[in-house]
Short mmCIF file of C-alpha atoms in Angstrom, two decimals:
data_model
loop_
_atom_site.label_atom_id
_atom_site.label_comp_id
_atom_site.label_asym_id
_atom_site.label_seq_id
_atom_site.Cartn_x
_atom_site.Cartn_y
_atom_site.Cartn_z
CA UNK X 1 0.00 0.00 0.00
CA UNK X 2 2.81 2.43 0.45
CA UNK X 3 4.21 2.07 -2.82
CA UNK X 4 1.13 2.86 -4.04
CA UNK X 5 1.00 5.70 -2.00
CA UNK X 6 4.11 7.00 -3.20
CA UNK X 7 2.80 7.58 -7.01
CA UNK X 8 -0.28 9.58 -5.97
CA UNK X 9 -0.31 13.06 -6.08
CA UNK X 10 -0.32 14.90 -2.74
CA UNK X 11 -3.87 16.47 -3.44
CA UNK X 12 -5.54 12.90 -3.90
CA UNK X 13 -3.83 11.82 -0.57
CA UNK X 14 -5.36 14.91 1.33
CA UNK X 15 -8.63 14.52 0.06
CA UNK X 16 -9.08 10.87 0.46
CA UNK X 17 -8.78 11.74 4.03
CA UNK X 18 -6.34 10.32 6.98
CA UNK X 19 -7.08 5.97 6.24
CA UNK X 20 -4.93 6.94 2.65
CA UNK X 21 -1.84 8.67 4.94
CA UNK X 22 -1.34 5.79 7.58
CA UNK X 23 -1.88 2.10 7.42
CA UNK X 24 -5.11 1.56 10.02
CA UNK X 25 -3.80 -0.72 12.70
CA UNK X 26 -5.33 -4.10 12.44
CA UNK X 27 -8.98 -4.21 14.79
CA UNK X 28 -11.03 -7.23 16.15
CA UNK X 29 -13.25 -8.70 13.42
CA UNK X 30 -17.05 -8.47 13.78
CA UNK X 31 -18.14 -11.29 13.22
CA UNK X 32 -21.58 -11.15 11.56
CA UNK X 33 -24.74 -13.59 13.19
CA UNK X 34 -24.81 -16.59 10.31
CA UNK X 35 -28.53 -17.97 12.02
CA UNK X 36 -31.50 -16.55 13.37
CA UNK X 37 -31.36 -15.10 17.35
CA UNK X 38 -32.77 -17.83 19.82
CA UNK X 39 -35.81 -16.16 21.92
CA UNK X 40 -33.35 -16.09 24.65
CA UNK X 41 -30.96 -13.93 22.96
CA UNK X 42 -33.70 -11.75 21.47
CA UNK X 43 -34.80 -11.03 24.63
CA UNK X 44 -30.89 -10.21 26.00
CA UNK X 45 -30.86 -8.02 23.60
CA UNK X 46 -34.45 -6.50 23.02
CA UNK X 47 -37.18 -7.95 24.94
CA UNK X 48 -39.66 -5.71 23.95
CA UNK X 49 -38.76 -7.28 20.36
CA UNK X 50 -39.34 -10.50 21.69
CA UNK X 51 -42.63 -10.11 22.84
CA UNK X 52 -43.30 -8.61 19.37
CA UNK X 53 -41.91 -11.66 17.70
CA UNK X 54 -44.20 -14.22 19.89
CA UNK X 55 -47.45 -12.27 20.40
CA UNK X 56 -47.85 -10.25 17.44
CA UNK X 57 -46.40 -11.54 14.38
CA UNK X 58 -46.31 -15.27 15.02
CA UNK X 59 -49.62 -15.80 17.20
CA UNK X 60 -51.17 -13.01 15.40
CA UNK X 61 -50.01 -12.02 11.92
CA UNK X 62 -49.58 -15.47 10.36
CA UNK X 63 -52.58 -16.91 11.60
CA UNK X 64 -55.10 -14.33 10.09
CA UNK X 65 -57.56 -14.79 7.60
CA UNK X 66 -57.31 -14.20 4.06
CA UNK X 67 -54.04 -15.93 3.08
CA UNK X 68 -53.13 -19.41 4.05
CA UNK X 69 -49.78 -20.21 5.71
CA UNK X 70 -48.81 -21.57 2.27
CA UNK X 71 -49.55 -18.39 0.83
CA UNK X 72 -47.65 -16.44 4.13
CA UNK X 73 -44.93 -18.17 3.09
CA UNK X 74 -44.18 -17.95 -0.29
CA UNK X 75 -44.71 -13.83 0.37
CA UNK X 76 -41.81 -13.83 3.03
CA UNK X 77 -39.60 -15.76 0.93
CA UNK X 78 -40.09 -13.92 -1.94
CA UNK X 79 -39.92 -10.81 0.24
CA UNK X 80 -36.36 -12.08 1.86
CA UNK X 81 -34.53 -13.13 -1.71
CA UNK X 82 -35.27 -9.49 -2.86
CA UNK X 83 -34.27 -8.02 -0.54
CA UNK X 84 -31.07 -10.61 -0.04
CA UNK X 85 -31.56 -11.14 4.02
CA UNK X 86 -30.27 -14.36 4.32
CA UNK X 87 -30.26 -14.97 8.16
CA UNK X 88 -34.00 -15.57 8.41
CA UNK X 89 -33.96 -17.06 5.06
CA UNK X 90 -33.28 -20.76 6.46
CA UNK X 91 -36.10 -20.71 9.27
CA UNK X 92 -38.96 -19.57 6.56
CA UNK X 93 -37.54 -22.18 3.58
CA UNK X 94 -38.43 -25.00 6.46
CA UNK X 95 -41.47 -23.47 7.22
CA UNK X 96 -42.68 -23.08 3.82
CA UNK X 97 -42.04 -26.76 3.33
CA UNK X 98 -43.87 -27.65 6.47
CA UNK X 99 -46.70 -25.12 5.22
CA UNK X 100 -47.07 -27.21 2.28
CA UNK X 101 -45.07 -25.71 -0.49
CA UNK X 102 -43.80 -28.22 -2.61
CA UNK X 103 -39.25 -28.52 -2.55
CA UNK X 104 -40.26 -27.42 -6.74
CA UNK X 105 -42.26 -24.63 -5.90
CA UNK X 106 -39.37 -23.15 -3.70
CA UNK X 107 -36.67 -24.41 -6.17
CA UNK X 108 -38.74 -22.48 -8.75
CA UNK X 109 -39.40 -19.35 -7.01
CA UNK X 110 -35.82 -18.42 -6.41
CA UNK X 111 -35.26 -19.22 -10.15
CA UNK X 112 -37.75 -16.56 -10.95
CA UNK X 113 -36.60 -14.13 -8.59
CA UNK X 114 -33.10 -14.41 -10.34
CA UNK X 115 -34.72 -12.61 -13.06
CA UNK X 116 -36.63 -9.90 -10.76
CA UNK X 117 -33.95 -9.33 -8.27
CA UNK X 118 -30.65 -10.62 -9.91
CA UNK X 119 -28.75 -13.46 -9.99
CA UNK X 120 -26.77 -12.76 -7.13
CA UNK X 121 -29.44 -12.81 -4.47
CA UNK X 122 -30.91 -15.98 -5.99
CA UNK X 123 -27.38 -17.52 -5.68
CA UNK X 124 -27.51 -16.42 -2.50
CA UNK X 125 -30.79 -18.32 -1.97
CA UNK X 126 -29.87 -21.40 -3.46
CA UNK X 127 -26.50 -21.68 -0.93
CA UNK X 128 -29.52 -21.95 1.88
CA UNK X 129 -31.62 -23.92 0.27
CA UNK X 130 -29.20 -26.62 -0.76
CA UNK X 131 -28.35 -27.54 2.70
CA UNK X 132 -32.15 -27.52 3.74
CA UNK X 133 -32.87 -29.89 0.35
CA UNK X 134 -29.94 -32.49 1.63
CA UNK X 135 -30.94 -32.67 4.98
CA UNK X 136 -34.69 -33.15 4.29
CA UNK X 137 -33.81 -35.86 0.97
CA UNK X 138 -34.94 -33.55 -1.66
CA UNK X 139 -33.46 -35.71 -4.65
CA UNK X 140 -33.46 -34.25 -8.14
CA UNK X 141 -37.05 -35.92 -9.31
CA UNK X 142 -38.38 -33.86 -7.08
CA UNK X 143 -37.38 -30.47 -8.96
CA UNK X 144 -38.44 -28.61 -11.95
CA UNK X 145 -36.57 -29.90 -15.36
CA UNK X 146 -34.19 -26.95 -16.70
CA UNK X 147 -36.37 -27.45 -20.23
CA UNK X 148 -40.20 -28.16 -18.78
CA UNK X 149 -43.37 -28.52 -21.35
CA UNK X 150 -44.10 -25.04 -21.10
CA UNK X 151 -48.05 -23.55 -20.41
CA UNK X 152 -49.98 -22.43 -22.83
CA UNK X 153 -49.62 -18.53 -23.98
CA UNK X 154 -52.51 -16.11 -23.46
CA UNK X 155 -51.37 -15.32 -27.40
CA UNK X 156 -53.60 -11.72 -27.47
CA UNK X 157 -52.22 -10.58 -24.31
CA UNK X 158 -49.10 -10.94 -25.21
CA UNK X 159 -49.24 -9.50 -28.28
CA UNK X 160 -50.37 -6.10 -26.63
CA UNK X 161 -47.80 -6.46 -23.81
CA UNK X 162 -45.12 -6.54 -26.50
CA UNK X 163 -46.63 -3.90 -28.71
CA UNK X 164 -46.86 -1.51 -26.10
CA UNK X 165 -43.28 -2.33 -24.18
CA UNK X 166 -41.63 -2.39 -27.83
CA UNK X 167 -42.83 1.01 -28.65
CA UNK X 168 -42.00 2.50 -25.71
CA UNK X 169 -38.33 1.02 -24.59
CA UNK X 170 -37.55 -0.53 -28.08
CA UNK X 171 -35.31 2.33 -29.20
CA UNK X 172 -33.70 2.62 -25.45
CA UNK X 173 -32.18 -0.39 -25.10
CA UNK X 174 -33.37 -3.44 -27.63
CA UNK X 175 -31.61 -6.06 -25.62
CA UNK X 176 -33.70 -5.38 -22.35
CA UNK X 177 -36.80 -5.45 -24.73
CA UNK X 178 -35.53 -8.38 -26.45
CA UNK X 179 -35.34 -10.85 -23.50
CA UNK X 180 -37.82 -9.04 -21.79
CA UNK X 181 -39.79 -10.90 -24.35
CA UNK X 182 -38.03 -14.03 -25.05
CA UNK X 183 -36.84 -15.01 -22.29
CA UNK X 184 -39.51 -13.54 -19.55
CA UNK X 185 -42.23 -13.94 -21.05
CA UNK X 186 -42.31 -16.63 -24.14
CA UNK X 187 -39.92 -18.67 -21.30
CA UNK X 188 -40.03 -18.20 -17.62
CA UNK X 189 -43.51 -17.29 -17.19
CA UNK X 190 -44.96 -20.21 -18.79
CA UNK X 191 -42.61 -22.41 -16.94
CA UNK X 192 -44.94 -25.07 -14.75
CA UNK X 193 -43.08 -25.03 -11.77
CA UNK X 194 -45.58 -22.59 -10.27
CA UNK X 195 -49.08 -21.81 -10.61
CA UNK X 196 -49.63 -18.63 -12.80
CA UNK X 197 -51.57 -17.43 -9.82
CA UNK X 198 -47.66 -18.38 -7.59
CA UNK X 199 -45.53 -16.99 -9.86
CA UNK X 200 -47.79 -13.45 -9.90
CA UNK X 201 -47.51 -14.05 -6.16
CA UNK X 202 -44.21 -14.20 -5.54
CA UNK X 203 -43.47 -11.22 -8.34
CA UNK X 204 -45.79 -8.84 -6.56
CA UNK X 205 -44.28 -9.80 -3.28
CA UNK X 206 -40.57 -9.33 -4.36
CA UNK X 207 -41.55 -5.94 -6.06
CA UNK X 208 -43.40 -4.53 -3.02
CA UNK X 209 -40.26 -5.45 -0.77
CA UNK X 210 -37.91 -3.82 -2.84
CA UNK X 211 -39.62 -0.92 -3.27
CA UNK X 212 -40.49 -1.14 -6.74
CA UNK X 213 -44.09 0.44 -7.05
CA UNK X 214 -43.87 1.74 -10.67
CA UNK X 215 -44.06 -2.01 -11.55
CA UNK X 216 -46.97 -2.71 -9.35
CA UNK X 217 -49.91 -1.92 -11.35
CA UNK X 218 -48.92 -4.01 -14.34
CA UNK X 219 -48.32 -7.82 -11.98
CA UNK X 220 -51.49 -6.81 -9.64
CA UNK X 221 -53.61 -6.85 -12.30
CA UNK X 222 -51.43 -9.81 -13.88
CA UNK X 223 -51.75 -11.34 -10.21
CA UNK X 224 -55.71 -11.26 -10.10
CA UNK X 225 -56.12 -11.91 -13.52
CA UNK X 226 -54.42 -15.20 -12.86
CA UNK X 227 -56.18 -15.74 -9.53
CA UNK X 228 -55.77 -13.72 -6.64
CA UNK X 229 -58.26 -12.03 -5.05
CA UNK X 230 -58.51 -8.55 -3.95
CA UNK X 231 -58.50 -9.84 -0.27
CA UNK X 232 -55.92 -12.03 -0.69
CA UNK X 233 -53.91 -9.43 -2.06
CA UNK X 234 -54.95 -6.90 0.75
CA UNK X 235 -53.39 -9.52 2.99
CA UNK X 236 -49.93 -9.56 1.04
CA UNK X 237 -49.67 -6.21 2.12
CA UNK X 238 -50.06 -7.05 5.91
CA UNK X 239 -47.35 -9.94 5.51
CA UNK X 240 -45.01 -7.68 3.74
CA UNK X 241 -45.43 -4.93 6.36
CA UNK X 242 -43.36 -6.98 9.34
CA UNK X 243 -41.03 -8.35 6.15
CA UNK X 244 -40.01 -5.36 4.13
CA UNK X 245 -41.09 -2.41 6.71
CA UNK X 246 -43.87 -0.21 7.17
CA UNK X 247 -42.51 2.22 4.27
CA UNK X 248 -42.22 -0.03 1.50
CA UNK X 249 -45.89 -1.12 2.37
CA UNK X 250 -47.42 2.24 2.65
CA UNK X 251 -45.33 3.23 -0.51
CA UNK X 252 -47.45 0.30 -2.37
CA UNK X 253 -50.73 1.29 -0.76
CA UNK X 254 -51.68 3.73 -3.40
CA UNK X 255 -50.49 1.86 -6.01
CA UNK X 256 -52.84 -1.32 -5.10
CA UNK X 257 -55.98 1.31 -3.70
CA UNK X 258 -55.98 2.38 -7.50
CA UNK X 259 -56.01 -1.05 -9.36
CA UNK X 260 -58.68 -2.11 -6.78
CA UNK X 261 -60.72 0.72 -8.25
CA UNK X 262 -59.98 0.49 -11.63
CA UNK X 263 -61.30 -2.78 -11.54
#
């Protein structure tokens, strides 16, 4: 490092600030938490949090009306591979399993969220669910082939979707337009690894916790037009609140009060 120091001008070395013009000396390493807190050591820590945990989100939240636990779960999963929190991320793949989602329904659902929250978080994903697959037997038979027979296409619906997102974007960049089509939605979205009605699920879910509203309108009304109901949806909201915050929730709120009406 100082031989690299010695090249730089004396005006970059005073603006970069003091950690350029000494080595740091060498400090403890935090170490970051690789599991979920234990009760115990949520309530060492924050007991009020605790009680929060046990009363209100797990007695209360996920046993409401208007999504199932399957449903609950596939919305926090999706919720936690966008926005790549991985710590939870081993507690609510088991749970989902024991909820009922199938090992190809999760296996499929972080293959889709490569594609709506990058293949880095779904990489991410698939380094927790690998250990979860071995230790519960998951064999490969039980997973979605990389080349499935894919679902029909709504052929007039698409048509119009590609009309309208080729005049629009086809001049900005043709490659995002290009796969956008071909690989989205000729490709992943017919794949039958998830229900139309899951895959809108899991979309809308992902977009909400990242904070990606613009994109609402278009997968909520994809979402019930493939199944969901307005309540159901409602209720995605209320999951999403204790997942991906109160902001990103009441930032969607609009956004879903609008389709609601429109329809």
């Amino acid at each position: 490092m100082k031989n690299m120091l010695a090249v730089l001008p004396i005006s970059l070395l005073l603006l970069a600030g003091p950690s350029w013009a000494e080595e740091p000396e060498a400090g403890p390493f935090m170490e970051l938490p690789q599991r979920v807190p234990t009760p115990d050591e949520v309530s060492a820590v924050s007991p009020a949090l605790a009680a929060y945990t046990r009363n209100l989100l797990l007695d209360e939240v996920w046993e409401r009306e208007g999504l199932s636990q399957r449903d609950r779960s596939l919305v926090t999963i999706a919720a936690l591979i966008a926005r790549n929190q991985v710590i939870e991320l081993p507690y609510h793949i088991n749970r989902a399993l024991d909820n009922g989602v199938k090992p190809a329904e999760v296996s499929e659902t972080i293959t889709h969220l490569a594609f709506y929250s990058g293949w880095p978080n779904a990489n991410t994903a698939v380094g927790v669910a690998y250990k979860i697959f071995q230790d519960r037997g998951v064999t490969a038979d039980q997973l979605p082939s990389a080349s499935p027979e894919l679902l029909p296409l709504d052929k007039e619906a698409e048509a119009k979707r590609r009309e309208y997102v080729d005049n629009l974007y086809g001049d900005t960049s043709p490659g995002v337009v290009h796969y956008t089509t071909e690989a989205l939605f000729l490709d992943l979205w017919l794949r039958p690894g998830l229900s139309p009605r899951n895959r809108s699920l899991v979309t809308l879910s992902a977009l909400v916790a990242a904070g990606k509203v613009e994109q609402v309108p278009f997968h909520l009304n994809r979402a019930m037009d493939n199944g969901l109901t307005q309540d159901e949806a409602s209720e995605v909201l209320t999951q999403l609140a204790y997942y991906a915050g109160w902001p990103n929730v009441f930032s969607a709120l609009p956004v879903f009060k609008k389709v609601f009406a429109e329809r």
